[in-house]
Amino acid sequence: MASPEIDALTQALARLPGLGPRSARRAVLHLLKRRETALAPLVLALQAVEARLSTCEICGNVDTSNPCAVCTDPRRDTSALCVVEEVADLWALDRSRLFPGRYHVLGGRLSALDGVRPENLSIDALIGRVAAGGIDEVVLAMNATLEGQTTMHYVADRLGDFPVRVMQLAHGMPVGGELDYLDEGTLAQALRARRPV
Amino acid sequence: MASPEIDALTQALARLPGLGPRSARRAVLHLLKRRETALAPLVLALQAVEARLSTCEICGNVDTSNPCAVCTDPRRDTSALCVVEEVADLWALDRSRLFPGRYHVLGGRLSALDGVRPENLSIDALIGRVAAGGIDEVVLAMNATLEGQTTMHYVADRLGDFPVRVMQLAHGMPVGGELDYLDEGTLAQALRARRPV
């Protein structure tokens, strides 16, 4: 029999991915018992983000500045562009610090099932960035799913008229993967793309 | 390469129980992409709780009112008291709606290892509530752990001088439990407390 305020907080937290009703209750109790060290800092952190949140007008990243920190970073290689489906993919790739260039977030993937057509994704904006010049290489880093690969081929077609190298990610065994546990699709890719030792 | 504000929010969320760095990032992305439907309501819910959070001076529950909603509920049976270790236990029991009385939160359990002694728990406050009269039955609903049971026996001793029934929870097989998967301690308890069908 918690108060309406505590119930509302529990429900708001339970809607986050990775949290259900039970873990949301545990999180709320954690916050209630640590008002100064957990609850207050979380409120401040959320407010700070809420006040300054925006979508980058260049690449589609969400950040507290617009253009985002990636697009305004002077150390970035402006001649390389990595195209991803979602902001989460941008973050995942950028955490690895392996790609020196900038990004372009499509905002989803082509899907006949979900009714997502090319005009629903920021493909025209991507073409615009490439048409503006200065870009040598475009890496299409879509998910290795059917819809991701469909999107990749569509975007590759659209980029065919421009003097840029259009690249895709390598497919094969994940590092640490065991043959016995791999699905057939991955195995087939790994075998097809085999190379000398 | 997220902004400092987004990093701070991710870290604040990652400290919640049940969330790690990866799930906190997913939760932050979820919030960023749903500013109006997820981020704003969460900020409001947290602020509402933070503004009114207090510990109940009667039972030790945390709530947005003091005394808490349980202690001020006129439909509660004031002659029955259920003693629990933590606020989480109170919530768990109260969700089941099986106990009609009120609660008393000890704030932990006796532990030689962690240096928790009787004076560190709200045992004196419990004695005070019982000594004030009007209570017929005290249910000691401690965890079925070594420390929980030690605490239970200590509290039961302290309550020995008062004209109240001091009860403990039943031990045995959990509902849906399979013999083959039960630990020996539970099996022994279930066998020892066997009763006619």
mmCIF file of C-alpha atoms in Angstrom:
data_model
loop_
_atom_site.group_PDB
_atom_site.id
_atom_site.type_symbol
_atom_site.label_atom_id
_atom_site.label_comp_id
_atom_site.label_asym_id
_atom_site.label_seq_id
_atom_site.Cartn_x
_atom_site.Cartn_y
_atom_site.Cartn_z
ATOM 1 C CA MET A 1 0.000 0.000 0.000
ATOM 2 C CA ALA A 2 2.385 2.641 -1.251
ATOM 3 C CA SER A 3 1.336 6.237 -1.805
ATOM 4 C CA PRO A 4 0.121 7.402 -5.250
ATOM 5 C CA GLU A 5 3.414 9.254 -5.809
ATOM 6 C CA ILE A 6 5.481 6.144 -5.144
ATOM 7 C CA ASP A 7 3.186 4.050 -7.340
ATOM 8 C CA ALA A 8 3.537 6.578 -10.156
ATOM 9 C CA LEU A 9 7.326 6.504 -9.862
ATOM 10 C CA THR A 10 7.358 2.700 -9.852
ATOM 11 C CA GLN A 11 5.256 2.642 -13.008
ATOM 12 C CA ALA A 12 7.438 5.227 -14.735
ATOM 13 C CA LEU A 13 10.555 3.187 -13.968
ATOM 14 C CA ALA A 14 8.894 -0.112 -14.926
ATOM 15 C CA ARG A 15 8.422 1.234 -18.456
ATOM 16 C CA LEU A 16 12.180 1.470 -18.983
ATOM 17 C CA PRO A 17 13.665 -1.353 -21.057
ATOM 18 C CA GLY A 18 15.293 -3.960 -18.835
ATOM 19 C CA LEU A 19 13.105 -3.137 -15.839
ATOM 20 C CA GLY A 20 9.858 -4.867 -14.936
ATOM 21 C CA PRO A 21 7.418 -4.241 -12.074
ATOM 22 C CA ARG A 22 9.539 -6.152 -9.562
ATOM 23 C CA SER A 23 12.888 -4.592 -10.397
ATOM 24 C CA ALA A 24 11.237 -1.167 -10.612
ATOM 25 C CA ARG A 25 10.009 -1.624 -7.037
ATOM 26 C CA ARG A 26 13.503 -2.590 -5.940
ATOM 27 C CA ALA A 27 14.906 0.461 -7.706
ATOM 28 C CA VAL A 28 12.325 2.724 -6.038
ATOM 29 C CA LEU A 29 13.150 1.315 -2.605
ATOM 30 C CA HIS A 30 16.835 1.853 -3.337
ATOM 31 C CA LEU A 31 16.094 5.489 -4.207
ATOM 32 C CA LEU A 32 13.810 6.046 -1.201
ATOM 33 C CA LYS A 33 16.423 4.755 1.211
ATOM 34 C CA ARG A 34 19.185 6.876 -0.326
ATOM 35 C CA ARG A 35 17.528 10.233 -0.782
ATOM 36 C CA GLU A 36 20.716 12.301 -0.802
ATOM 37 C CA THR A 37 23.084 9.918 -2.587
ATOM 38 C CA ALA A 38 20.795 8.357 -5.208
ATOM 39 C CA LEU A 39 17.407 10.072 -5.537
ATOM 40 C CA ALA A 40 18.580 13.699 -5.633
ATOM 41 C CA PRO A 41 21.455 13.064 -8.110
ATOM 42 C CA LEU A 42 19.112 11.133 -10.417
ATOM 43 C CA VAL A 43 16.580 13.981 -10.399
ATOM 44 C CA LEU A 44 19.327 16.489 -11.240
ATOM 45 C CA ALA A 45 20.773 14.286 -13.984
ATOM 46 C CA LEU A 46 17.367 13.803 -15.595
ATOM 47 C CA GLN A 47 16.531 17.487 -15.400
ATOM 48 C CA ALA A 48 19.858 18.460 -16.948
ATOM 49 C CA VAL A 49 19.290 16.116 -19.863
ATOM 50 C CA GLU A 50 15.624 17.037 -20.280
ATOM 51 C CA ALA A 51 16.425 20.747 -20.376
ATOM 52 C CA ARG A 52 19.024 20.468 -23.136
ATOM 53 C CA LEU A 53 17.988 17.417 -25.118
ATOM 54 C CA SER A 54 17.910 17.785 -28.882
ATOM 55 C CA THR A 55 18.293 15.805 -32.107
ATOM 56 C CA CYS A 56 21.391 16.705 -34.118
ATOM 57 C CA GLU A 57 20.294 18.446 -37.340
ATOM 58 C CA ILE A 58 23.298 17.012 -39.177
ATOM 59 C CA CYS A 59 23.458 13.345 -38.243
ATOM 60 C CA GLY A 60 20.300 12.565 -36.242
ATOM 61 C CA ASN A 61 22.147 11.698 -32.994
ATOM 62 C CA VAL A 62 20.414 12.709 -29.757
ATOM 63 C CA ASP A 63 22.582 14.855 -27.534
ATOM 64 C CA THR A 64 22.435 17.876 -25.257
ATOM 65 C CA SER A 65 23.924 20.073 -27.987
ATOM 66 C CA ASN A 66 22.899 20.651 -31.596
ATOM 67 C CA PRO A 67 24.910 19.918 -33.713
ATOM 68 C CA CYS A 68 25.960 17.002 -31.531
ATOM 69 C CA ALA A 69 29.343 16.440 -29.888
ATOM 70 C CA VAL A 70 30.381 13.974 -32.597
ATOM 71 C CA CYS A 71 29.609 16.320 -35.488
ATOM 72 C CA THR A 72 31.397 19.255 -33.855
ATOM 73 C CA ASP A 73 34.466 17.255 -32.778
ATOM 74 C CA PRO A 74 37.374 18.831 -34.744
ATOM 75 C CA ARG A 75 39.460 15.653 -34.494
ATOM 76 C CA ARG A 76 36.972 13.655 -36.563
ATOM 77 C CA ASP A 77 37.816 12.598 -40.115
ATOM 78 C CA THR A 78 35.181 14.455 -42.157
ATOM 79 C CA SER A 79 35.814 12.342 -45.256
ATOM 80 C CA ALA A 80 34.369 9.140 -43.749
ATOM 81 C CA LEU A 81 30.711 8.625 -42.918
ATOM 82 C CA CYS A 82 29.182 5.669 -41.111
ATOM 83 C CA VAL A 83 25.451 5.082 -41.699
ATOM 84 C CA VAL A 84 23.529 3.336 -38.908
ATOM 85 C CA GLU A 85 19.899 2.446 -38.289
ATOM 86 C CA GLU A 86 19.445 3.841 -34.792
ATOM 87 C CA VAL A 87 21.070 6.189 -32.299
ATOM 88 C CA ALA A 88 21.863 3.137 -30.153
ATOM 89 C CA ASP A 89 23.981 1.767 -33.009
ATOM 90 C CA LEU A 90 25.870 5.061 -33.268
ATOM 91 C CA TRP A 91 26.622 4.910 -29.546
ATOM 92 C CA ALA A 92 27.684 1.271 -29.714
ATOM 93 C CA LEU A 93 30.069 1.916 -32.607
ATOM 94 C CA ASP A 94 31.426 5.102 -31.110
ATOM 95 C CA ARG A 95 32.184 3.447 -27.783
ATOM 96 C CA SER A 96 34.526 1.121 -29.650
ATOM 97 C CA ARG A 97 36.461 4.202 -30.869
ATOM 98 C CA LEU A 98 37.331 2.255 -34.023
ATOM 99 C CA PHE A 99 35.651 4.538 -36.550
ATOM 100 C CA PRO A 100 37.411 7.892 -36.948
ATOM 101 C CA GLY A 101 34.725 9.611 -39.024
ATOM 102 C CA ARG A 102 31.215 10.926 -38.493
ATOM 103 C CA TYR A 103 27.820 9.241 -38.532
ATOM 104 C CA HIS A 104 24.411 9.370 -40.114
ATOM 105 C CA VAL A 105 21.381 7.939 -38.308
ATOM 106 C CA LEU A 106 18.632 6.698 -40.637
ATOM 107 C CA GLY A 107 16.080 6.438 -37.835
ATOM 108 C CA GLY A 108 15.073 2.865 -38.588
ATOM 109 C CA ARG A 109 15.129 0.300 -41.355
ATOM 110 C CA LEU A 110 13.028 -0.398 -44.441
ATOM 111 C CA SER A 111 10.233 -2.788 -43.540
ATOM 112 C CA ALA A 112 7.297 -3.830 -45.679
ATOM 113 C CA LEU A 113 5.749 -5.415 -42.597
ATOM 114 C CA ASP A 114 5.902 -2.258 -40.495
ATOM 115 C CA GLY A 115 5.164 0.012 -43.458
ATOM 116 C CA VAL A 116 8.522 1.786 -43.257
ATOM 117 C CA ARG A 117 9.374 3.192 -46.697
ATOM 118 C CA PRO A 118 12.467 5.098 -47.877
ATOM 119 C CA GLU A 119 10.764 8.459 -47.298
ATOM 120 C CA ASN A 120 10.288 7.551 -43.611
ATOM 121 C CA LEU A 121 14.041 7.295 -43.106
ATOM 122 C CA SER A 122 16.523 10.145 -43.371
ATOM 123 C CA ILE A 123 17.934 8.805 -46.642
ATOM 124 C CA ASP A 124 17.437 12.040 -48.574
ATOM 125 C CA ALA A 125 19.412 13.867 -45.911
ATOM 126 C CA LEU A 126 22.196 11.298 -46.309
ATOM 127 C CA ILE A 127 22.219 11.784 -50.089
ATOM 128 C CA GLY A 128 22.374 15.516 -49.453
ATOM 129 C CA ARG A 129 25.415 15.178 -47.213
ATOM 130 C CA VAL A 130 27.211 13.007 -49.763
ATOM 131 C CA ALA A 131 26.189 15.262 -52.678
ATOM 132 C CA ALA A 132 27.634 18.260 -50.834
ATOM 133 C CA GLY A 133 31.057 16.675 -51.349
ATOM 134 C CA GLY A 134 34.097 16.120 -49.140
ATOM 135 C CA ILE A 135 33.147 12.523 -48.331
ATOM 136 C CA ASP A 136 35.293 9.695 -49.759
ATOM 137 C CA GLU A 137 33.907 6.671 -47.962
ATOM 138 C CA VAL A 138 30.486 5.655 -46.690
ATOM 139 C CA VAL A 139 30.314 2.629 -44.389
ATOM 140 C CA LEU A 140 26.830 1.089 -44.298
ATOM 141 C CA ALA A 141 26.737 -0.358 -40.769
ATOM 142 C CA MET A 142 23.239 -1.817 -40.745
ATOM 143 C CA ASN A 143 22.225 -4.765 -38.622
ATOM 144 C CA ALA A 144 22.881 -8.208 -40.092
ATOM 145 C CA THR A 145 19.135 -8.830 -40.271
ATOM 146 C CA LEU A 146 16.972 -9.225 -43.344
ATOM 147 C CA GLU A 147 15.544 -5.725 -42.992
ATOM 148 C CA GLY A 148 18.930 -4.239 -42.154
ATOM 149 C CA GLN A 149 20.507 -5.782 -45.255
ATOM 150 C CA THR A 150 17.574 -4.726 -47.448
ATOM 151 C CA THR A 151 18.055 -1.181 -46.212
ATOM 152 C CA MET A 152 21.786 -1.431 -46.861
ATOM 153 C CA HIS A 153 21.329 -2.500 -50.473
ATOM 154 C CA TYR A 154 18.753 0.222 -51.069
ATOM 155 C CA VAL A 155 21.046 2.911 -49.652
ATOM 156 C CA ALA A 156 23.997 1.504 -51.607
ATOM 157 C CA ASP A 157 21.959 1.791 -54.818
ATOM 158 C CA ARG A 158 21.058 5.389 -54.073
ATOM 159 C CA LEU A 159 24.729 6.196 -53.441
ATOM 160 C CA GLY A 160 25.814 4.548 -56.699
ATOM 161 C CA ASP A 161 25.909 7.828 -58.633
ATOM 162 C CA PHE A 162 28.393 9.521 -56.330
ATOM 163 C CA PRO A 163 32.185 9.208 -56.402
ATOM 164 C CA VAL A 164 32.420 7.572 -52.955
ATOM 165 C CA ARG A 165 33.510 4.144 -51.805
ATOM 166 C CA VAL A 166 30.415 2.409 -50.371
ATOM 167 C CA MET A 167 31.456 -0.236 -47.836
ATOM 168 C CA GLN A 168 29.690 -2.750 -45.632
ATOM 169 C CA LEU A 169 30.713 -4.435 -42.375
ATOM 170 C CA ALA A 170 32.362 -7.857 -42.535
ATOM 171 C CA HIS A 171 30.252 -10.881 -41.663
ATOM 172 C CA GLY A 172 31.562 -14.021 -40.006
ATOM 173 C CA MET A 173 32.207 -15.621 -36.677
ATOM 174 C CA PRO A 174 31.957 -13.307 -33.683
ATOM 175 C CA VAL A 175 35.165 -13.133 -31.655
ATOM 176 C CA GLY A 176 35.016 -15.833 -28.993
ATOM 177 C CA GLY A 177 32.265 -17.647 -30.896
ATOM 178 C CA GLU A 178 32.204 -21.422 -30.951
ATOM 179 C CA LEU A 179 31.352 -23.220 -34.172
ATOM 180 C CA ASP A 180 28.993 -25.526 -32.385
ATOM 181 C CA TYR A 181 26.825 -22.646 -31.179
ATOM 182 C CA LEU A 182 26.720 -20.565 -34.365
ATOM 183 C CA ASP A 183 23.609 -20.397 -36.488
ATOM 184 C CA GLU A 184 23.838 -21.694 -40.042
ATOM 185 C CA GLY A 185 23.627 -18.257 -41.603
ATOM 186 C CA THR A 186 26.684 -17.052 -39.720
ATOM 187 C CA LEU A 187 28.542 -20.280 -40.480
ATOM 188 C CA ALA A 188 27.754 -19.924 -44.178
ATOM 189 C CA GLN A 189 28.970 -16.315 -44.184
ATOM 190 C CA ALA A 190 32.137 -17.236 -42.306
ATOM 191 C CA LEU A 191 32.893 -20.039 -44.747
ATOM 192 C CA ARG A 192 32.052 -18.024 -47.859
ATOM 193 C CA ALA A 193 34.293 -15.159 -46.763
ATOM 194 C CA ARG A 194 37.180 -17.426 -45.765
ATOM 195 C CA ARG A 195 40.701 -16.081 -46.286
ATOM 196 C CA PRO A 196 44.259 -17.383 -46.026
ATOM 197 C CA VAL A 197 45.751 -17.684 -42.563
ATOM 198 C CA MET B 1 30.931 10.162 -27.173
ATOM 199 C CA ALA B 2 27.846 11.295 -25.302
ATOM 200 C CA SER B 3 27.622 14.665 -23.593
ATOM 201 C CA PRO B 4 28.575 15.037 -19.900
ATOM 202 C CA GLU B 5 24.893 15.372 -18.956
ATOM 203 C CA ILE B 6 23.976 12.127 -20.684
ATOM 204 C CA ASP B 7 26.979 10.367 -19.139
ATOM 205 C CA ALA B 8 25.945 11.579 -15.693
ATOM 206 C CA LEU B 9 22.393 10.314 -16.203
ATOM 207 C CA THR B 10 23.674 6.946 -17.422
ATOM 208 C CA GLN B 11 25.853 6.618 -14.337
ATOM 209 C CA ALA B 12 23.015 7.617 -12.003
ATOM 210 C CA LEU B 13 20.752 4.977 -13.545
ATOM 211 C CA ALA B 14 23.493 2.333 -13.596
ATOM 212 C CA ARG B 15 23.686 2.548 -9.797
ATOM 213 C CA LEU B 16 20.104 1.307 -9.430
ATOM 214 C CA PRO B 17 19.793 -2.344 -8.454
ATOM 215 C CA GLY B 18 19.026 -4.503 -11.478
ATOM 216 C CA LEU B 19 20.617 -2.076 -13.929
ATOM 217 C CA GLY B 20 24.210 -2.217 -15.140
ATOM 218 C CA PRO B 21 26.120 0.075 -17.492
ATOM 219 C CA ARG B 22 24.652 -1.545 -20.600
ATOM 220 C CA SER B 23 21.014 -1.577 -19.507
ATOM 221 C CA ALA B 24 21.397 1.956 -18.141
ATOM 222 C CA ARG B 25 22.515 3.094 -21.600
ATOM 223 C CA ARG B 26 19.504 1.390 -23.153
ATOM 224 C CA ALA B 27 17.235 3.059 -20.594
ATOM 225 C CA VAL B 28 18.789 6.474 -21.315
ATOM 226 C CA LEU B 29 18.306 6.022 -25.055
ATOM 227 C CA HIS B 30 14.705 5.016 -24.406
ATOM 228 C CA LEU B 31 14.216 8.207 -22.388
ATOM 229 C CA LEU B 32 15.974 10.426 -24.934
ATOM 230 C CA LYS B 33 13.835 9.151 -27.775
ATOM 231 C CA ARG B 34 10.608 9.585 -25.797
ATOM 232 C CA ARG B 35 11.028 12.968 -24.214
ATOM 233 C CA GLU B 36 7.341 13.701 -23.714
ATOM 234 C CA THR B 37 6.046 10.221 -22.915
ATOM 235 C CA ALA B 38 8.874 8.794 -20.785
ATOM 236 C CA LEU B 39 11.477 11.375 -19.738
ATOM 237 C CA ALA B 40 9.136 14.136 -18.579
ATOM 238 C CA PRO B 41 6.811 11.805 -16.592
ATOM 239 C CA LEU B 42 9.809 10.175 -14.891
ATOM 240 C CA VAL B 43 11.200 13.565 -13.854
ATOM 241 C CA LEU B 44 7.820 14.581 -12.433
ATOM 242 C CA ALA B 45 7.360 11.256 -10.618
ATOM 243 C CA LEU B 46 10.818 11.479 -9.044
ATOM 244 C CA GLN B 47 10.318 15.099 -8.024
ATOM 245 C CA ALA B 48 6.951 14.328 -6.427
ATOM 246 C CA VAL B 49 8.462 11.520 -4.381
ATOM 247 C CA GLU B 50 11.600 13.461 -3.475
ATOM 248 C CA ALA B 51 9.584 16.430 -2.261
ATOM 249 C CA ARG B 52 7.409 14.435 0.108
ATOM 250 C CA LEU B 53 9.553 11.448 1.075
ATOM 251 C CA SER B 54 9.714 10.604 4.768
ATOM 252 C CA THR B 55 10.202 7.708 7.163
ATOM 253 C CA CYS B 56 7.117 6.796 9.182
ATOM 254 C CA GLU B 57 7.736 7.693 12.831
ATOM 255 C CA ILE B 58 5.499 4.831 13.946
ATOM 256 C CA CYS B 59 6.538 1.810 11.882
ATOM 257 C CA GLY B 60 9.666 2.813 9.931
ATOM 258 C CA ASN B 61 8.047 2.466 6.485
ATOM 259 C CA VAL B 62 9.132 4.975 3.836
ATOM 260 C CA ASP B 63 6.266 6.852 2.272
ATOM 261 C CA THR B 64 5.228 10.286 1.104
ATOM 262 C CA SER B 65 3.251 10.868 4.286
ATOM 263 C CA ASN B 66 4.213 10.586 7.951
ATOM 264 C CA PRO B 67 2.688 8.572 9.602
ATOM 265 C CA CYS B 68 2.573 6.329 6.551
ATOM 266 C CA ALA B 69 -0.504 5.219 4.620
ATOM 267 C CA VAL B 70 -0.488 1.829 6.342
ATOM 268 C CA CYS B 71 -0.397 3.241 9.878
ATOM 269 C CA THR B 72 -3.166 5.761 9.149
ATOM 270 C CA ASP B 73 -5.425 3.286 7.316
ATOM 271 C CA PRO B 74 -8.566 3.082 9.522
ATOM 272 C CA ARG B 75 -9.465 -0.367 8.132
ATOM 273 C CA ARG B 76 -6.342 -1.948 9.635
ATOM 274 C CA ASP B 77 -6.590 -4.268 12.593
ATOM 275 C CA THR B 78 -4.636 -2.378 15.259
ATOM 276 C CA SER B 79 -4.343 -5.441 17.496
ATOM 277 C CA ALA B 80 -2.000 -7.323 15.144
ATOM 278 C CA LEU B 81 1.586 -6.275 14.406
ATOM 279 C CA CYS B 82 3.919 -7.820 11.848
ATOM 280 C CA VAL B 83 7.655 -7.267 12.437
ATOM 281 C CA VAL B 84 9.901 -7.284 9.349
ATOM 282 C CA GLU B 85 13.576 -6.647 8.698
ATOM 283 C CA GLU B 86 13.343 -4.150 5.860
ATOM 284 C CA VAL B 87 10.876 -1.832 4.145
ATOM 285 C CA ALA B 88 11.069 -4.121 1.101
ATOM 286 C CA ASP B 89 9.700 -6.962 3.264
ATOM 287 C CA LEU B 90 6.808 -4.773 4.424
ATOM 288 C CA TRP B 91 5.947 -3.974 0.812
ATOM 289 C CA ALA B 92 6.203 -7.617 -0.234
ATOM 290 C CA LEU B 93 3.895 -8.756 2.575
ATOM 291 C CA ASP B 94 1.471 -5.921 2.065
ATOM 292 C CA ARG B 95 1.169 -6.599 -1.652
ATOM 293 C CA SER B 96 -0.172 -10.048 -0.769
ATOM 294 C CA ARG B 97 -2.962 -8.353 1.266
ATOM 295 C CA LEU B 98 -2.932 -11.365 3.581
ATOM 296 C CA PHE B 99 -2.017 -9.556 6.798
ATOM 297 C CA PRO B 100 -4.788 -7.321 8.125
ATOM 298 C CA GLY B 101 -2.732 -5.529 10.796
ATOM 299 C CA ARG B 102 0.089 -3.016 10.914
ATOM 300 C CA TYR B 103 3.832 -3.379 10.594
ATOM 301 C CA HIS B 104 7.088 -2.606 12.346
ATOM 302 C CA VAL B 105 10.318 -2.283 10.361
ATOM 303 C CA LEU B 106 13.442 -3.199 12.331
ATOM 304 C CA GLY B 107 15.771 -1.672 9.757
ATOM 305 C CA GLY B 108 17.987 -4.752 9.418
ATOM 306 C CA ARG B 109 18.966 -7.917 11.200
ATOM 307 C CA LEU B 110 21.337 -8.794 14.047
ATOM 308 C CA SER B 111 24.714 -9.704 12.623
ATOM 309 C CA ALA B 112 27.923 -10.314 14.500
ATOM 310 C CA LEU B 113 29.776 -10.231 11.177
ATOM 311 C CA ASP B 114 28.449 -6.815 10.154
ATOM 312 C CA GLY B 115 28.517 -5.492 13.730
ATOM 313 C CA VAL B 116 24.746 -4.980 13.885
ATOM 314 C CA ARG B 117 23.675 -5.095 17.536
ATOM 315 C CA PRO B 118 20.183 -4.811 19.068
ATOM 316 C CA GLU B 119 20.606 -1.092 19.677
ATOM 317 C CA ASN B 120 21.179 -0.570 15.944
ATOM 318 C CA LEU B 121 17.699 -1.906 15.147
ATOM 319 C CA SER B 122 14.418 -0.288 16.138
ATOM 320 C CA ILE B 123 13.733 -2.996 18.727
ATOM 321 C CA ASP B 124 13.219 -0.548 21.605
ATOM 322 C CA ALA B 125 10.600 1.246 19.531
ATOM 323 C CA LEU B 126 8.866 -2.102 18.953
ATOM 324 C CA ILE B 127 8.889 -2.861 22.673
ATOM 325 C CA GLY B 128 7.450 0.585 23.268
ATOM 326 C CA ARG B 129 4.589 -0.034 20.835
ATOM 327 C CA VAL B 130 3.761 -3.366 22.474
ATOM 328 C CA ALA B 131 4.117 -1.942 26.005
ATOM 329 C CA ALA B 132 1.644 0.834 25.103
ATOM 330 C CA GLY B 133 -1.013 -1.881 24.915
ATOM 331 C CA GLY B 134 -3.763 -2.741 22.456
ATOM 332 C CA ILE B 135 -1.710 -5.345 20.634
ATOM 333 C CA ASP B 136 -2.682 -9.013 20.955
ATOM 334 C CA GLU B 137 -0.484 -10.688 18.387
ATOM 335 C CA VAL B 138 3.009 -10.034 17.054
ATOM 336 C CA VAL B 139 4.077 -11.937 13.927
ATOM 337 C CA LEU B 140 7.848 -12.086 13.569
ATOM 338 C CA ALA B 141 8.235 -12.237 9.778
ATOM 339 C CA MET B 142 12.010 -12.325 9.502
ATOM 340 C CA ASN B 143 13.848 -13.933 6.620
ATOM 341 C CA ALA B 144 14.470 -17.673 6.907
ATOM 342 C CA THR B 145 18.218 -17.014 7.096
ATOM 343 C CA LEU B 146 20.570 -17.605 10.003
ATOM 344 C CA GLU B 147 20.682 -13.909 10.847
ATOM 345 C CA GLY B 148 16.946 -13.475 10.342
ATOM 346 C CA GLN B 149 16.169 -16.356 12.679
ATOM 347 C CA THR B 150 18.685 -15.123 15.267
ATOM 348 C CA THR B 151 16.959 -11.747 15.180
ATOM 349 C CA MET B 152 13.578 -13.421 15.490
ATOM 350 C CA HIS B 153 14.562 -15.362 18.612
ATOM 351 C CA TYR B 154 16.097 -12.265 20.189
ATOM 352 C CA VAL B 155 12.956 -10.203 19.561
ATOM 353 C CA ALA B 156 10.756 -13.066 20.781
ATOM 354 C CA ASP B 157 12.764 -13.133 24.049
ATOM 355 C CA ARG B 158 12.361 -9.398 24.506
ATOM 356 C CA LEU B 159 8.610 -9.710 23.956
ATOM 357 C CA GLY B 160 8.322 -12.574 26.469
ATOM 358 C CA ASP B 161 7.229 -10.299 29.321
ATOM 359 C CA PHE B 162 4.206 -8.915 27.514
ATOM 360 C CA PRO B 163 0.745 -10.502 27.261
ATOM 361 C CA VAL B 164 0.888 -10.960 23.486
ATOM 362 C CA ARG B 165 0.957 -13.995 21.241
ATOM 363 C CA VAL B 166 4.366 -14.050 19.527
ATOM 364 C CA MET B 167 4.148 -15.943 16.232
ATOM 365 C CA GLN B 168 6.525 -16.888 13.447
ATOM 366 C CA LEU B 169 5.961 -17.708 9.769
ATOM 367 C CA ALA B 170 5.575 -21.343 8.773
ATOM 368 C CA HIS B 171 8.538 -23.036 7.135
ATOM 369 C CA GLY B 172 8.281 -25.739 4.509
ATOM 370 C CA MET B 173 8.035 -26.312 0.811
ATOM 371 C CA PRO B 174 7.343 -23.245 -1.296
ATOM 372 C CA VAL B 175 4.164 -23.531 -3.360
ATOM 373 C CA GLY B 176 5.069 -25.056 -6.698
ATOM 374 C CA GLY B 177 8.358 -26.351 -5.286
ATOM 375 C CA GLU B 178 9.656 -29.714 -6.430
ATOM 376 C CA LEU B 179 11.230 -32.029 -3.885
ATOM 377 C CA ASP B 180 14.120 -32.751 -6.170
ATOM 378 C CA TYR B 181 15.149 -29.092 -6.294
ATOM 379 C CA LEU B 182 14.722 -28.193 -2.618
ATOM 380 C CA ASP B 183 17.713 -27.656 -0.362
ATOM 381 C CA GLU B 184 18.143 -30.003 2.570
ATOM 382 C CA GLY B 185 17.262 -27.371 5.153
ATOM 383 C CA THR B 186 13.874 -26.736 3.569
ATOM 384 C CA LEU B 187 13.243 -30.447 3.166
ATOM 385 C CA ALA B 188 14.064 -31.035 6.830
ATOM 386 C CA GLN B 189 11.711 -28.214 7.902
ATOM 387 C CA ALA B 190 8.932 -29.514 5.646
ATOM 388 C CA LEU B 191 9.298 -33.003 7.050
ATOM 389 C CA ARG B 192 9.570 -31.910 10.678
ATOM 390 C CA ALA B 193 6.437 -29.749 10.416
ATOM 391 C CA ARG B 194 4.438 -32.419 8.602
ATOM 392 C CA ARG B 195 0.719 -32.528 9.325
ATOM 393 C CA PRO B 196 -2.232 -34.761 8.492
ATOM 394 C CA VAL B 197 -3.718 -34.434 5.012
#
